[in-house]
Amino acid sequence: MTKINKKNIFISKKKIRYKKNPLKFLKKNREVVKISDGLFQFQGEFLKVFRALNNYFYNLAIKKFHAIDQENPILWPIDLYNKINYFSDFPQQVLMVSGLKKNYKNINNFTKRFGKQNFKKIDLKKNFRDSVVGLQPAVCDNCYYALKNMKNFKNTIYTTYNKVFRDEKSNVDNLDRLLSFSVRDIMFVGEKEFVIKQKNKITEYLKKFLLSTGLNCTIEKANDPFFSINKEKKVFQDALDLKYEILVYIPFLKKKIAVGSINYHYNTFGKAFNIKNKGKTIFSACIGIGFERLVLALYSQFGINTNLWPKELKKIIKI
């Protein structure tokens, strides 16, 4: 490790020997199969590593933090978007969902027009109802939304794993940016002191994990994209150190990508969803790990032969 500063709270400068694009091999071996732009199927050794990493963070949440495991829907109701100002802060990421207008004429016409031919796009305005739900762009928000209007909420830790959906795709047709990707979050909700203590505790676990992997990586202060539109929010986020990203260098891309984040929400969700304990608004924080990017980072730095990966890493993923 090298010296840290106010921007970086963790730096691991490991020598990188592998510099090829591993996706060429993974596709050829059908461990990664492209379904469409930004959509991929995983199997074989790649999926084994993927699931092992998810299991590692699940066990960290359950065994070390005694978290409550949750299963949440992949959809957000409009009310959730509204209460956290998502449509104004992150409009570029939104993907809404709808169904056909519920009348016989519309359904019959739709079937006749699209049922027997191939189409690359479908006119939503003419055929579909107005949307009241959207595909989730983050996995933790349904957890907080489900706590809305609670008056005696006590300090609690949760974990959830789910798909995330954002209206974006890779410029290089790779796993660095996807339309749909997989995230495990560990969420800390309650009194300010409790939340900060747990956030700091899990940050130390993340540092140990990163050292064990042998990855060339950093944990750096960050801002959510498009927060520059709202200068007050950007200043607020900077001043309170609300967001840090786990950045890993990808040799063949010649850049770093974020494989995870550490987020201190302050009392934002407590206010938005009216969650309180003894009259005081609750605070929250979370860490999120994106597995497609993390596994891509491992293959990109260590190569396609997992037998040659660092010993400590192989202990973690049991290969």
XYZ file of C-alpha atoms in Angstrom, residues 77-298:
222
model
C -43.553 2.480 -7.247
C -43.763 6.044 -8.537
C -44.156 7.273 -4.954
C -40.654 6.009 -4.103
C -39.112 7.903 -7.025
C -41.010 11.028 -6.024
C -40.079 10.978 -2.360
C -36.328 10.856 -3.066
C -36.445 13.248 -6.071
C -35.034 10.573 -8.350
C -36.633 11.971 -11.503
C -34.833 15.276 -10.996
C -31.493 13.924 -9.755
C -30.984 10.870 -12.007
C -33.347 11.100 -15.000
C -30.706 9.561 -17.284
C -30.952 6.199 -15.455
C -34.734 5.720 -15.351
C -36.411 2.704 -16.982
C -40.201 2.586 -16.561
C -42.494 -0.452 -16.918
C -46.024 -0.735 -18.245
C -48.545 -3.137 -19.769
C -51.029 -3.090 -22.635
C -54.116 -0.900 -22.363
C -56.829 -3.175 -20.989
C -59.412 -3.198 -23.735
C -60.265 -5.845 -26.323
C -59.719 -3.617 -29.362
C -56.216 -2.573 -28.292
C -55.156 -6.102 -27.333
C -56.554 -7.548 -30.562
C -54.894 -4.885 -32.723
C -51.586 -5.377 -30.889
C -51.716 -9.140 -31.475
C -52.481 -8.718 -35.172
C -49.730 -6.162 -35.677
C -46.902 -7.642 -33.610
C -47.842 -11.277 -33.053
C -46.668 -12.734 -36.360
C -43.763 -10.509 -37.377
C -40.382 -9.467 -36.017
C -40.058 -5.897 -34.731
C -37.078 -4.058 -33.268
C -39.264 -1.545 -31.412
C -42.861 -1.079 -30.333
C -44.869 2.139 -30.072
C -45.582 2.560 -26.349
C -47.795 5.636 -26.558
C -50.468 3.987 -28.691
C -50.515 0.562 -27.058
C -49.443 0.816 -23.412
C -50.891 2.293 -20.232
C -49.210 5.105 -18.316
C -46.504 3.662 -16.076
C -46.905 3.493 -12.286
C -43.757 1.418 -11.587
C -40.151 1.369 -12.795
C -37.218 -1.052 -12.771
C -35.093 -0.371 -9.717
C -31.829 1.568 -10.290
C -30.592 0.640 -6.773
C -31.339 -2.329 -4.501
C -31.478 -0.743 -1.034
C -34.257 1.821 -1.490
C -37.136 -0.672 -1.214
C -35.762 -1.574 2.222
C -36.119 2.007 3.455
C -39.418 2.556 1.648
C -40.930 -0.488 3.401
C -40.142 1.225 6.752
C -42.113 4.396 5.869
C -44.045 6.097 8.676
C -42.553 3.907 11.429
C -42.419 5.813 14.726
C -40.388 3.520 16.981
C -37.753 2.126 14.662
C -34.757 0.557 16.407
C -31.198 0.162 15.132
C -31.178 -2.598 12.507
C -28.891 -4.027 9.832
C -30.255 -5.567 6.627
C -28.834 -7.239 3.548
C -30.378 -7.864 0.138
C -29.262 -9.125 -3.269
C -31.030 -8.186 -6.465
C -30.824 -6.952 -10.030
C -30.312 -3.264 -10.784
C -31.456 -1.603 -14.019
C -30.067 1.578 -15.554
C -30.511 3.051 -19.016
C -26.883 2.739 -20.056
C -24.509 0.392 -21.845
C -20.786 -0.133 -22.394
C -18.918 1.808 -25.057
C -16.700 -1.233 -25.602
C -19.378 -3.975 -25.482
C -18.081 -5.328 -22.177
C -19.193 -5.875 -18.571
C -18.022 -2.458 -17.357
C -21.462 -0.904 -17.921
C -24.675 -2.926 -18.197
C -28.398 -2.440 -18.673
C -29.006 -4.982 -15.914
C -26.472 -5.992 -13.255
C -26.316 -7.708 -9.859
C -25.700 -6.034 -6.500
C -25.558 -7.067 -2.843
C -26.167 -4.298 -0.345
C -25.640 -4.279 3.400
C -27.713 -1.499 4.989
C -27.384 0.160 8.401
C -30.451 1.992 9.666
C -31.051 3.777 12.976
C -29.443 6.336 15.256
C -26.663 8.487 13.821
C -23.907 7.109 16.083
C -24.937 3.504 15.364
C -24.988 4.042 11.599
C -21.591 5.772 11.496
C -20.010 3.107 13.716
C -21.279 0.260 11.536
C -20.306 2.046 8.307
C -16.761 2.514 9.598
C -16.630 -1.094 10.782
C -17.632 -2.540 7.426
C -15.218 -0.198 5.643
C -12.397 -1.912 7.551
C -13.740 -5.317 6.487
C -13.758 -4.113 2.880
C -10.123 -3.033 3.148
C -9.151 -6.476 4.472
C -11.105 -8.157 1.690
C -9.419 -6.048 -0.990
C -5.968 -6.824 0.432
C -6.831 -10.527 0.394
C -7.838 -10.422 -3.266
C -4.518 -8.909 -4.335
C -6.282 -6.437 -6.612
C -4.723 -3.165 -7.723
C -7.416 -0.860 -6.358
C -8.378 2.177 -4.281
C -11.262 3.439 -2.171
C -11.837 7.063 -3.145
C -14.199 9.888 -2.313
C -16.855 10.213 -5.007
C -19.992 12.040 -6.095
C -23.085 10.555 -7.638
C -23.183 11.320 -11.367
C -25.257 14.357 -12.353
C -25.113 15.784 -8.818
C -23.238 18.658 -10.451
C -26.648 19.773 -11.763
C -27.641 20.492 -8.179
C -24.686 22.350 -6.636
C -26.180 22.309 -3.125
C -26.351 18.510 -3.113
C -22.802 18.180 -4.445
C -21.428 20.504 -1.747
C -23.460 18.627 0.884
C -22.088 15.287 -0.303
C -18.488 16.545 -0.405
C -18.610 18.196 3.008
C -19.915 15.144 4.855
C -17.899 12.464 3.009
C -21.126 10.750 2.040
C -19.860 8.553 -0.782
C -16.751 6.492 -1.467
C -16.201 4.137 -4.399
C -14.103 0.987 -4.656
C -12.162 1.555 -7.866
C -10.265 -1.249 -9.593
C -7.915 -0.801 -12.530
C -8.887 -2.682 -15.712
C -5.698 -3.081 -17.805
C -7.254 -3.683 -21.220
C -9.551 -0.673 -20.767
C -6.693 1.425 -19.348
C -8.975 2.905 -16.707
C -10.472 2.280 -13.270
C -14.072 1.193 -12.790
C -16.217 1.209 -9.634
C -16.976 -2.310 -8.370
C -18.669 -1.098 -5.203
C -19.490 1.884 -3.023
C -19.760 2.986 0.603
C -22.660 5.373 1.107
C -23.640 7.462 4.121
C -27.136 8.787 3.430
C -27.240 11.033 6.516
C -30.975 11.336 7.403
C -32.110 11.643 3.766
C -34.180 8.435 3.683
C -35.452 8.978 7.209
C -36.896 12.322 6.145
C -38.138 11.111 2.774
C -40.025 8.137 4.225
C -40.838 9.574 7.662
C -38.965 6.934 9.676
C -38.404 7.910 13.305
C -37.379 6.642 16.709
C -38.594 8.559 19.771
C -39.419 11.565 17.639
C -35.996 11.716 15.937
C -35.475 11.036 12.232
C -33.339 7.958 11.568
C -30.049 7.896 9.650
C -28.809 5.255 7.212
C -25.768 3.992 5.318
C -24.968 1.071 3.046
C -22.285 -0.669 1.069
C -23.017 -2.112 -2.357
C -20.959 -4.587 -4.390
C -21.549 -5.087 -8.132
C -20.560 -8.640 -9.029
C -20.288 -8.440 -12.819
C -17.711 -5.669 -12.481
C -15.878 -7.312 -9.586
C -15.512 -10.625 -11.426
C -14.459 -8.754 -14.581
C -11.782 -6.998 -12.510
C -10.441 -10.312 -11.195
